Amino acid sequence: MRRKIYQQLLDWKQNRKGDVALLIEGARRIGKSYIVEEFARHEYDSYMLLDFSKVNPQVIEFFNIYLDDLDTLFMSLEVYFKRKLTPRNGKDEEAKSLIIFDEVQFCPRARAAIKHLVADHRYDYIETGSLISIRKNVKDIMIPSEEHAIEMHPMDFEEFLWAMGDETMMPFIRLHFEKRMPMGTFHRKALDYFRQYLIVGGMPQAVAKYAETRNFERVDEVKRDILTLYRNDINKYAEGQAMRVTAIFDEIPGQLQKHEKKFRLTALQDHARMRDYAEAFFWLSDAKIINCCYNSTAPNVGLKLNEERSTLKCYMGDTGLLISHAFDERGIVSEELYQKLLFGKLEVNEGMLIENIVAQMLRASGYKLFFFSNSSRTSAEDRMEVDFLIAKAVTTSRHNISPIEVKSGKNYALTSLKKCIAKYGNQLSTPYVLHDKDQREEDGILYLPLYMTPLL
């Protein structure tokens, strides 16, 4: 499985030369361990993998008793794992050996040791994990400043195309996006790929199973195993919050079916307040199981400054998992239902899937998720709901916020988007409509096919 994050790992190795450890955060079964070990195998003379989710307690004890004697620590690890490590020769040289702390959240002491290990400078270090920030996993340790964190997401649309054996489609799409040209006769083929991606999702095991079998029911079995793993993790690790975390997790499809899609806490419990559920939302977000999208009270520079955290939309981190989570009446999603999704014949629930995958693709492109909602009771002109707001990297003479509306049907209105443009037009960058039709520009709005979302 070819992943774009490999280049980030390579850049870190070549440019940082061991002055910081690399921390890769991501959901379980996202492919962190696989890609890091592939990187270690190809880019280093030797490596050592410490999987703290299953390692012998004796190894954890090494970090408790030998941290002030690194020679003994490294020698003990070499003997235990039967792996020889080669120190780097000089400060500015690339390392010859890599030590991987896999699922480092299970050994906070090893994470705290990074400060001393990086200062020692013999080897390179990569940490992987989820639930990195919850209270249990940071209690009584000093988070090392010698740590560079990056986030790993489900496979994006281009990585999915690579897995399908197509390396030409995304460059073709990118060219037409940059030149503002319609895709023409290739639009249908690109949309067919996109619908396959919508159904399968981006979890590497699911994508691999689809590439091998082209059988949606076999893929669904893989996705259900992952959902079961997530439920087990909630029950095992969400200490004191398991019931609330499970309640949110189970409610996600129902909330996304609604027109506005804002998460209503009253669906969980009468008179529920965000302060009661904030920690549960944080747990799911830190586990990378969900993507939270917060209301920004004004569409202008500094979306986070206007963030209203009590009003949010809650998307699944992977849309393929959302389908298996939502359509579970008989324990498995039928091939017939998948075929309806593939050909756009499933009218009910499709809107929630399309909006979820746009959120997923925006997150994979590095955007934090915001929407804009104004429920004014006094002014119809001010009353609007815009699906997403994104901030461009460069602020030009105009402001850099682009409003985005996501449309799943063939006939739709743009009432809120047009209100937003009328009221805030001199503050906005390009407004976008993402739909299943080809690219066009009309009245200052750029209409893009859904598969161009990663290029925004």
Short mmCIF file of C-alpha atoms in Angstrom, two decimals:
data_model
loop_
_atom_site.label_atom_id
_atom_site.label_comp_id
_atom_site.label_asym_id
_atom_site.label_seq_id
_atom_site.Cartn_x
_atom_site.Cartn_y
_atom_site.Cartn_z
CA MET A 1 0.00 0.00 0.00
CA ARG A 2 1.61 3.21 -1.18
CA ARG A 3 1.05 6.10 1.24
CA LYS A 4 1.91 9.79 0.91
CA ILE A 5 3.08 9.99 4.52
CA TYR A 6 6.19 8.02 3.48
CA GLN A 7 7.58 11.22 1.92
CA GLN A 8 7.02 13.07 5.20
CA LEU A 9 9.00 10.39 7.00
CA LEU A 10 11.79 10.72 4.46
CA ASP A 11 11.85 14.52 4.80
CA TRP A 12 12.07 14.18 8.60
CA LYS A 13 14.99 11.75 8.37
CA GLN A 14 16.94 13.82 5.87
CA ASN A 15 16.28 17.30 7.29
CA ARG A 16 16.04 16.85 11.06
CA LYS A 17 18.91 14.34 11.40
CA GLY A 18 17.81 13.09 14.78
CA ASP A 19 17.28 16.43 16.54
CA VAL A 20 13.63 15.46 17.20
CA ALA A 21 11.67 12.24 17.41
CA LEU A 22 8.71 11.83 15.08
CA LEU A 23 5.28 11.15 16.61
CA ILE A 24 2.63 9.75 14.25
CA GLU A 25 -0.93 9.98 15.59
CA GLY A 26 -3.82 8.19 13.95
CA ALA A 27 -6.76 5.86 14.47
CA ARG A 28 -6.26 2.18 15.08
CA ARG A 29 -5.94 0.13 11.86
CA ILE A 30 -4.99 3.23 9.90
CA GLY A 31 -1.69 1.67 8.79
CA LYS A 32 0.76 3.47 11.12
CA SER A 33 2.74 0.38 12.13
CA TYR A 34 2.87 -0.94 8.57
CA ILE A 35 4.20 2.23 6.95
CA VAL A 36 6.74 2.93 9.71
CA GLU A 37 8.16 -0.58 9.50
CA GLU A 38 8.30 -0.34 5.70
CA PHE A 39 10.17 2.95 6.11
CA ALA A 40 12.56 1.40 8.63
CA ARG A 41 13.21 -1.60 6.40
CA HIS A 42 14.06 0.50 3.33
CA GLU A 43 15.77 3.57 4.80
CA TYR A 44 17.94 2.21 7.66
CA ASP A 45 20.62 -0.43 8.05
CA SER A 46 18.78 -1.85 11.06
CA TYR A 47 15.78 -1.08 13.22
CA MET A 48 14.06 -2.22 16.41
CA LEU A 49 10.27 -2.31 16.91
CA LEU A 50 8.88 -2.06 20.45
CA ASP A 51 5.13 -2.68 20.30
CA PHE A 52 3.97 -1.52 23.72
CA SER A 53 0.49 -2.99 23.19
CA LYS A 54 1.93 -6.49 23.63
CA VAL A 55 5.54 -6.17 24.76
CA ASN A 56 6.75 -8.06 27.84
CA PRO A 57 6.55 -5.94 31.03
CA GLN A 58 10.27 -6.59 31.42
CA VAL A 59 10.95 -4.29 28.46
CA ILE A 60 8.90 -1.50 30.05
CA GLU A 61 10.91 -2.00 33.22
CA PHE A 62 14.11 -1.28 31.24
CA PHE A 63 12.88 2.31 30.85
CA ASN A 64 12.20 2.59 34.58
CA ILE A 65 15.63 1.45 35.79
CA TYR A 66 18.13 2.26 33.03
CA LEU A 67 17.18 5.74 31.84
CA ASP A 68 20.22 7.23 33.58
CA ASP A 69 22.43 4.55 32.00
CA LEU A 70 21.67 4.54 28.29
CA ASP A 71 24.52 2.15 27.43
CA THR A 72 22.85 -0.51 29.56
CA LEU A 73 19.39 0.37 28.25
CA PHE A 74 20.41 -0.09 24.61
CA MET A 75 22.39 -3.24 25.37
CA SER A 76 19.40 -4.73 27.20
CA LEU A 77 17.09 -3.95 24.28
CA GLU A 78 19.56 -5.46 21.78
CA VAL A 79 19.85 -8.68 23.79
CA TYR A 80 16.09 -8.96 24.36
CA PHE A 81 15.09 -8.32 20.73
CA LYS A 82 18.18 -9.96 19.21
CA ARG A 83 18.71 -6.88 17.05
CA LYS A 84 22.02 -5.06 16.59
CA LEU A 85 21.84 -1.26 16.43
CA THR A 86 24.50 0.92 14.78
CA PRO A 87 25.09 4.40 16.29
CA ARG A 88 25.54 7.39 13.99
CA ASN A 89 29.13 8.58 13.55
CA GLY A 90 28.61 12.34 13.83
CA LYS A 91 25.98 14.89 14.82
CA ASP A 92 25.17 15.95 11.25
CA GLU A 93 25.02 12.44 9.78
CA GLU A 94 21.86 10.53 9.03
CA ALA A 95 21.21 7.72 11.49
CA LYS A 96 21.97 4.13 10.56
CA SER A 97 19.45 2.62 13.00
CA LEU A 98 15.86 3.46 13.96
CA ILE A 99 13.98 2.59 17.16
CA ILE A 100 10.19 2.47 16.82
CA PHE A 101 7.94 2.97 19.84
CA ASP A 102 4.70 1.48 18.49
CA GLU A 103 1.46 2.26 20.41
CA VAL A 104 3.52 4.46 22.74
CA GLN A 105 0.40 5.49 24.68
CA PHE A 106 0.68 2.18 26.53
CA CYS A 107 4.07 3.20 27.95
CA PRO A 108 4.04 6.90 28.90
CA ARG A 109 7.42 6.42 30.55
CA ALA A 110 9.00 5.56 27.18
CA ARG A 111 7.48 8.70 25.66
CA ALA A 112 8.87 10.82 28.49
CA ALA A 113 12.30 9.22 27.85
CA ILE A 114 12.39 10.70 24.33
CA LYS A 115 13.98 13.88 25.71
CA HIS A 116 17.03 11.95 26.92
CA LEU A 117 17.18 9.56 23.96
CA VAL A 118 17.17 12.39 21.40
CA ALA A 119 19.84 14.26 23.36
CA ASP A 120 21.99 11.09 23.31
CA HIS A 121 21.71 11.24 19.48
CA ARG A 122 22.81 7.69 18.67
CA TYR A 123 19.65 6.65 16.84
CA ASP A 124 16.49 8.00 15.25
CA TYR A 125 13.13 7.52 16.99
CA ILE A 126 9.58 7.24 15.67
CA GLU A 127 6.57 6.96 18.00
CA THR A 128 3.11 5.87 16.87
CA GLY A 129 -0.13 5.90 18.79
CA SER A 130 -3.69 6.97 19.37
CA LEU A 131 -5.27 8.39 22.52
CA ILE A 132 -2.02 10.31 22.93
CA SER A 133 -3.55 13.23 24.81
CA ILE A 134 -6.11 11.73 27.17
CA ARG A 135 -5.43 12.35 30.85
CA LYS A 136 -4.37 8.77 31.68
CA ASN A 137 -1.63 8.76 29.04
CA VAL A 138 -0.02 12.08 29.98
CA LYS A 139 -0.41 11.89 33.76
CA ASP A 140 2.84 12.42 35.68
CA ILE A 141 5.04 12.75 32.58
CA MET A 142 6.61 15.76 30.94
CA ILE A 143 5.69 15.85 27.24
CA PRO A 144 9.02 16.04 25.38
CA SER A 145 9.62 19.20 23.37
CA GLU A 146 11.98 17.09 21.22
CA GLU A 147 8.97 15.58 19.47
CA HIS A 148 7.52 16.52 16.08
CA ALA A 149 3.92 15.35 15.70
CA ILE A 150 2.14 14.57 12.44
CA GLU A 151 -1.30 13.08 11.89
CA MET A 152 -2.05 10.06 9.73
CA HIS A 153 -5.47 9.80 8.10
CA PRO A 154 -7.35 7.08 6.21
CA MET A 155 -6.17 6.63 2.64
CA ASP A 156 -7.14 9.64 0.55
CA PHE A 157 -8.74 9.49 -2.89
CA GLU A 158 -5.42 9.50 -4.75
CA GLU A 159 -4.00 6.73 -2.54
CA PHE A 160 -7.17 4.75 -3.23
CA LEU A 161 -6.63 5.22 -6.97
CA TRP A 162 -3.05 3.98 -6.59
CA ALA A 163 -4.37 0.88 -4.82
CA MET A 164 -6.75 0.33 -7.74
CA GLY A 165 -3.74 0.42 -10.08
CA ASP A 166 -4.53 3.85 -11.59
CA GLU A 167 -1.72 6.42 -11.35
CA THR A 168 -2.94 8.68 -14.17
CA MET A 169 -6.44 9.75 -13.11
CA MET A 170 -5.54 12.11 -10.25
CA PRO A 171 -2.90 14.06 -12.25
CA PHE A 172 -5.54 14.41 -14.99
CA ILE A 173 -8.10 15.68 -12.45
CA ARG A 174 -5.52 18.08 -10.96
CA LEU A 175 -4.71 19.53 -14.39
CA HIS A 176 -8.38 20.23 -15.12
CA PHE A 177 -8.87 21.77 -11.68
CA GLU A 178 -5.91 24.11 -12.14
CA LYS A 179 -7.01 25.15 -15.62
CA ARG A 180 -10.69 25.47 -14.60
CA MET A 181 -11.63 23.08 -17.40
CA PRO A 182 -14.54 20.58 -17.38
CA MET A 183 -13.53 16.90 -17.26
CA GLY A 184 -15.82 16.14 -20.19
CA THR A 185 -16.01 12.48 -21.16
CA PHE A 186 -13.73 11.48 -18.25
CA HIS A 187 -16.08 12.91 -15.61
CA ARG A 188 -18.13 9.70 -15.46
CA LYS A 189 -15.06 7.51 -14.96
CA ALA A 190 -13.70 9.76 -12.21
CA LEU A 191 -17.11 9.80 -10.50
CA ASP A 192 -17.31 6.00 -10.65
CA TYR A 193 -13.93 5.80 -8.88
CA PHE A 194 -15.15 8.33 -6.31
CA ARG A 195 -18.28 6.30 -5.54
CA GLN A 196 -16.14 3.19 -5.02
CA TYR A 197 -14.00 5.22 -2.63
CA LEU A 198 -17.12 6.46 -0.83
CA ILE A 199 -18.29 2.89 -0.25
CA VAL A 200 -14.98 1.21 0.59
CA GLY A 201 -13.51 4.11 2.55
CA GLY A 202 -9.85 4.59 3.30
CA MET A 203 -8.98 1.97 5.93
CA PRO A 204 -6.04 0.10 4.37
CA GLN A 205 -7.35 -3.39 5.17
CA ALA A 206 -10.70 -2.59 3.54
CA VAL A 207 -9.02 -1.07 0.47
CA ALA A 208 -6.69 -4.09 0.16
CA LYS A 209 -9.64 -6.49 0.38
CA TYR A 210 -11.52 -4.53 -2.32
CA ALA A 211 -8.46 -4.44 -4.59
CA GLU A 212 -8.17 -8.20 -4.18
CA THR A 213 -11.82 -9.27 -4.47
CA ARG A 214 -13.96 -6.37 -5.81
CA ASN A 215 -16.58 -7.81 -3.45
CA PHE A 216 -18.38 -5.28 -1.24
CA GLU A 217 -19.67 -7.87 1.23
CA ARG A 218 -16.12 -9.12 1.88
CA VAL A 219 -15.05 -5.52 2.38
CA ASP A 220 -17.94 -5.00 4.79
CA GLU A 221 -16.70 -7.88 6.94
CA VAL A 222 -13.33 -6.14 7.29
CA LYS A 223 -14.97 -2.84 8.22
CA ARG A 224 -17.16 -4.52 10.85
CA ASP A 225 -14.09 -6.08 12.45
CA ILE A 226 -12.61 -2.59 12.75
CA LEU A 227 -15.84 -1.22 14.27
CA THR A 228 -15.80 -4.07 16.79
CA LEU A 229 -12.21 -3.19 17.67
CA TYR A 230 -13.25 0.43 18.25
CA ARG A 231 -16.12 -0.65 20.51
CA ASN A 232 -13.77 -2.87 22.50
CA ASP A 233 -11.31 0.01 22.83
CA ILE A 234 -14.08 2.26 24.16
CA ASN A 235 -15.08 -0.29 26.79
CA LYS A 236 -11.47 -0.98 27.76
CA TYR A 237 -9.83 2.46 27.69
CA ALA A 238 -12.54 5.12 28.08
CA GLU A 239 -12.26 5.01 31.86
CA GLY A 240 -15.31 6.55 33.50
CA GLN A 241 -16.62 7.71 30.11
CA ALA A 242 -17.42 4.45 28.31
CA MET A 243 -21.22 4.87 28.47
CA ARG A 244 -21.13 8.45 27.18
CA VAL A 245 -18.55 7.66 24.48
CA THR A 246 -20.63 4.69 23.30
CA ALA A 247 -23.80 6.81 23.30
CA ILE A 248 -22.17 9.42 21.05
CA PHE A 249 -20.65 6.75 18.79
CA ASP A 250 -24.00 4.99 18.31
CA GLU A 251 -25.84 8.26 17.67
CA ILE A 252 -23.57 9.55 14.87
CA PRO A 253 -25.53 8.08 11.90
CA GLY A 254 -28.84 9.30 13.29
CA GLN A 255 -27.53 12.82 13.81
CA LEU A 256 -25.99 12.98 10.32
CA GLN A 257 -29.31 11.97 8.73
CA LYS A 258 -30.87 15.23 9.90
CA HIS A 259 -31.08 18.24 7.63
CA GLU A 260 -28.85 20.50 9.71
CA LYS A 261 -26.59 17.67 10.99
CA LYS A 262 -25.68 19.56 14.16
CA PHE A 263 -25.25 17.12 17.05
CA ARG A 264 -28.20 17.39 19.45
CA LEU A 265 -27.16 16.28 22.92
CA THR A 266 -30.80 15.89 23.92
CA ALA A 267 -30.85 12.78 21.70
CA LEU A 268 -28.54 11.20 24.28
CA GLN A 269 -30.20 12.40 27.48
CA ASP A 270 -32.85 14.90 28.48
CA HIS A 271 -31.35 18.22 29.57
CA ALA A 272 -27.83 17.07 28.54
CA ARG A 273 -25.15 19.79 28.45
CA MET A 274 -21.89 19.95 26.54
CA ARG A 275 -19.94 20.20 29.79
CA ASP A 276 -21.21 16.70 30.63
CA TYR A 277 -20.13 15.21 27.30
CA ALA A 278 -17.06 17.30 26.38
CA GLU A 279 -14.62 14.68 27.66
CA ALA A 280 -16.39 11.90 25.74
CA PHE A 281 -16.21 13.90 22.49
CA PHE A 282 -12.53 14.57 23.20
CA TRP A 283 -11.88 10.84 23.72
CA LEU A 284 -13.40 9.93 20.35
CA SER A 285 -11.59 12.80 18.64
CA ASP A 286 -8.24 11.89 20.21
CA ALA A 287 -8.76 8.28 19.13
CA LYS A 288 -9.30 9.71 15.61
CA ILE A 289 -12.57 7.79 15.35
CA ILE A 290 -14.50 11.00 14.67
CA ASN A 291 -13.90 14.38 13.04
CA CYS A 292 -15.51 17.24 14.95
CA CYS A 293 -16.65 20.27 12.95
CA TYR A 294 -17.26 23.41 15.04
CA ASN A 295 -19.40 26.43 14.37
CA SER A 296 -17.43 29.56 13.55
CA THR A 297 -19.61 32.53 14.38
CA ALA A 298 -18.15 34.72 11.61
CA PRO A 299 -16.68 33.74 8.20
CA ASN A 300 -13.50 35.80 8.46
CA VAL A 301 -9.79 35.45 9.15
CA GLY A 302 -9.12 33.44 12.30
CA LEU A 303 -11.86 30.80 12.22
CA LYS A 304 -10.62 29.31 15.47
CA LEU A 305 -10.91 32.71 17.17
CA ASN A 306 -14.65 32.63 16.42
CA GLU A 307 -15.11 28.98 17.32
CA GLU A 308 -18.21 28.06 19.30
CA ARG A 309 -17.38 24.64 20.77
CA SER A 310 -20.84 24.02 22.18
CA THR A 311 -22.25 23.71 18.64
CA LEU A 312 -20.68 20.99 16.52
CA LYS A 313 -21.22 18.42 13.81
CA CYS A 314 -19.76 14.99 14.41
CA TYR A 315 -18.50 13.02 11.39
CA MET A 316 -17.00 9.54 11.32
CA GLY A 317 -13.28 9.58 10.56
CA ASP A 318 -13.86 7.13 7.69
CA THR A 319 -16.97 7.10 5.51
CA GLY A 320 -16.64 3.42 4.66
CA LEU A 321 -16.92 2.68 8.37
CA LEU A 322 -19.91 5.04 8.61
CA ILE A 323 -21.79 2.97 6.00
CA SER A 324 -21.17 -0.26 7.89
CA HIS A 325 -22.07 1.52 11.14
CA ALA A 326 -25.30 3.02 9.78
CA PHE A 327 -26.79 0.14 7.77
CA ASP A 328 -26.41 -2.67 10.28
CA GLU A 329 -29.93 -4.07 10.62
CA ARG A 330 -28.86 -7.61 9.65
CA GLY A 331 -25.26 -7.47 10.80
CA ILE A 332 -23.85 -6.95 7.32
CA VAL A 333 -24.56 -4.48 4.50
CA SER A 334 -25.93 -6.33 1.48
CA GLU A 335 -24.33 -6.29 -1.95
CA GLU A 336 -27.65 -4.92 -3.29
CA LEU A 337 -27.47 -1.86 -1.04
CA TYR A 338 -23.85 -1.29 -2.03
CA GLN A 339 -24.80 -1.48 -5.70
CA LYS A 340 -27.47 1.19 -5.15
CA LEU A 341 -24.85 3.40 -3.51
CA LEU A 342 -22.42 2.75 -6.35
CA PHE A 343 -24.89 3.92 -8.99
CA GLY A 344 -26.37 6.78 -6.94
CA LYS A 345 -29.78 5.10 -6.63
CA LEU A 346 -30.02 5.29 -2.83
CA GLU A 347 -31.85 8.52 -2.14
CA VAL A 348 -32.27 8.10 1.62
CA ASN A 349 -29.15 8.77 3.70
CA GLU A 350 -26.89 9.63 0.75
CA GLY A 351 -26.59 13.26 1.85
CA MET A 352 -24.98 12.28 5.15
CA LEU A 353 -22.46 10.04 3.37
CA ILE A 354 -21.47 12.72 0.86
CA GLU A 355 -21.03 15.38 3.55
CA ASN A 356 -19.05 12.92 5.71
CA ILE A 357 -16.61 12.06 2.94
CA VAL A 358 -16.09 15.75 2.12
CA ALA A 359 -15.21 16.28 5.80
CA GLN A 360 -12.87 13.28 5.61
CA MET A 361 -11.11 14.61 2.49
CA LEU A 362 -10.77 18.13 3.92
CA ARG A 363 -9.15 16.70 7.07
CA ALA A 364 -6.77 14.60 4.96
CA SER A 365 -5.78 17.82 3.16
CA GLY A 366 -4.84 19.39 6.48
CA TYR A 367 -7.90 21.55 7.17
CA LYS A 368 -9.51 21.92 10.57
CA LEU A 369 -13.27 21.60 10.18
CA PHE A 370 -15.59 24.57 10.63
CA PHE A 371 -19.11 25.39 9.49
CA PHE A 372 -21.10 28.62 9.68
CA SER A 373 -24.52 28.81 11.28
CA ASN A 374 -26.67 31.80 12.14
CA SER A 375 -30.16 31.01 13.43
CA SER A 376 -31.32 34.60 13.76
CA ARG A 377 -34.96 34.88 14.78
CA THR A 378 -35.23 38.51 13.74
CA SER A 379 -33.65 38.66 10.28
CA ALA A 380 -34.30 36.22 7.43
CA GLU A 381 -31.29 37.65 5.55
CA ASP A 382 -29.00 36.68 8.45
CA ARG A 383 -30.45 33.20 8.90
CA MET A 384 -28.14 30.74 7.11
CA GLU A 385 -26.26 27.45 7.39
CA VAL A 386 -23.10 26.88 5.32
CA ASP A 387 -21.68 23.33 5.36
CA PHE A 388 -17.95 24.16 5.63
CA LEU A 389 -15.56 27.09 5.85
CA ILE A 390 -11.91 26.65 4.84
CA ALA A 391 -9.04 29.09 5.21
CA LYS A 392 -6.60 29.41 2.33
CA ALA A 393 -2.92 29.28 3.23
CA VAL A 394 -2.21 32.72 1.76
CA THR A 395 -4.22 35.82 2.60
CA THR A 396 -4.47 38.05 -0.47
CA SER A 397 -5.92 41.53 -0.71
CA ARG A 398 -9.26 39.84 -0.06
CA HIS A 399 -9.90 37.67 2.95
CA ASN A 400 -8.97 34.03 2.68
CA ILE A 401 -12.13 32.19 3.79
CA SER A 402 -14.01 30.07 1.25
CA PRO A 403 -17.56 28.89 2.03
CA ILE A 404 -18.45 25.40 0.79
CA GLU A 405 -21.85 23.88 0.13
CA VAL A 406 -22.08 20.10 -0.39
CA LYS A 407 -24.90 18.79 -2.58
CA SER A 408 -25.83 15.15 -3.14
CA GLY A 409 -28.97 15.43 -5.27
CA LYS A 410 -29.51 16.55 -8.83
CA ASN A 411 -31.78 19.49 -7.94
CA TYR A 412 -30.79 21.81 -5.14
CA ALA A 413 -31.00 25.38 -3.91
CA LEU A 414 -28.13 27.58 -2.72
CA THR A 415 -30.11 29.90 -0.48
CA SER A 416 -27.66 29.97 2.44
CA LEU A 417 -24.57 30.25 0.26
CA LYS A 418 -26.03 33.18 -1.66
CA LYS A 419 -27.02 34.90 1.59
CA CYS A 420 -23.48 34.40 2.87
CA ILE A 421 -22.00 35.92 -0.30
CA ALA A 422 -24.41 38.86 -0.18
CA LYS A 423 -23.62 39.65 3.46
CA TYR A 424 -19.89 38.81 3.63
CA GLY A 425 -18.81 38.89 -0.03
CA ASN A 426 -16.06 41.48 0.46
CA GLN A 427 -14.49 39.23 3.10
CA LEU A 428 -14.60 35.95 1.16
CA SER A 429 -12.36 34.08 -1.22
CA THR A 430 -13.85 31.74 -3.87
CA PRO A 431 -17.19 30.15 -2.86
CA TYR A 432 -17.51 26.47 -3.82
CA VAL A 433 -20.35 24.06 -4.50
CA LEU A 434 -19.31 20.39 -4.41
CA HIS A 435 -21.69 18.16 -6.38
CA ASP A 436 -21.72 15.11 -8.66
CA LYS A 437 -21.73 17.14 -11.87
CA ASP A 438 -18.78 18.46 -13.90
CA GLN A 439 -16.81 21.62 -13.18
CA ARG A 440 -18.19 25.02 -14.11
CA GLU A 441 -18.13 28.62 -12.88
CA GLU A 442 -21.26 30.75 -12.60
CA ASP A 443 -22.00 34.06 -10.82
CA GLY A 444 -18.65 33.96 -9.01
CA ILE A 445 -19.30 30.47 -7.60
CA LEU A 446 -17.04 27.57 -8.60
CA TYR A 447 -18.98 24.32 -9.02
CA LEU A 448 -16.68 21.33 -8.58
CA PRO A 449 -17.23 17.58 -8.87
CA LEU A 450 -16.87 15.89 -5.49
CA TYR A 451 -13.66 14.12 -6.46
CA MET A 452 -11.88 17.51 -6.70
CA THR A 453 -12.35 18.19 -2.96
CA PRO A 454 -8.75 17.15 -2.12
CA LEU A 455 -7.46 19.93 -4.39
CA LEU A 456 -9.06 22.82 -2.48
#
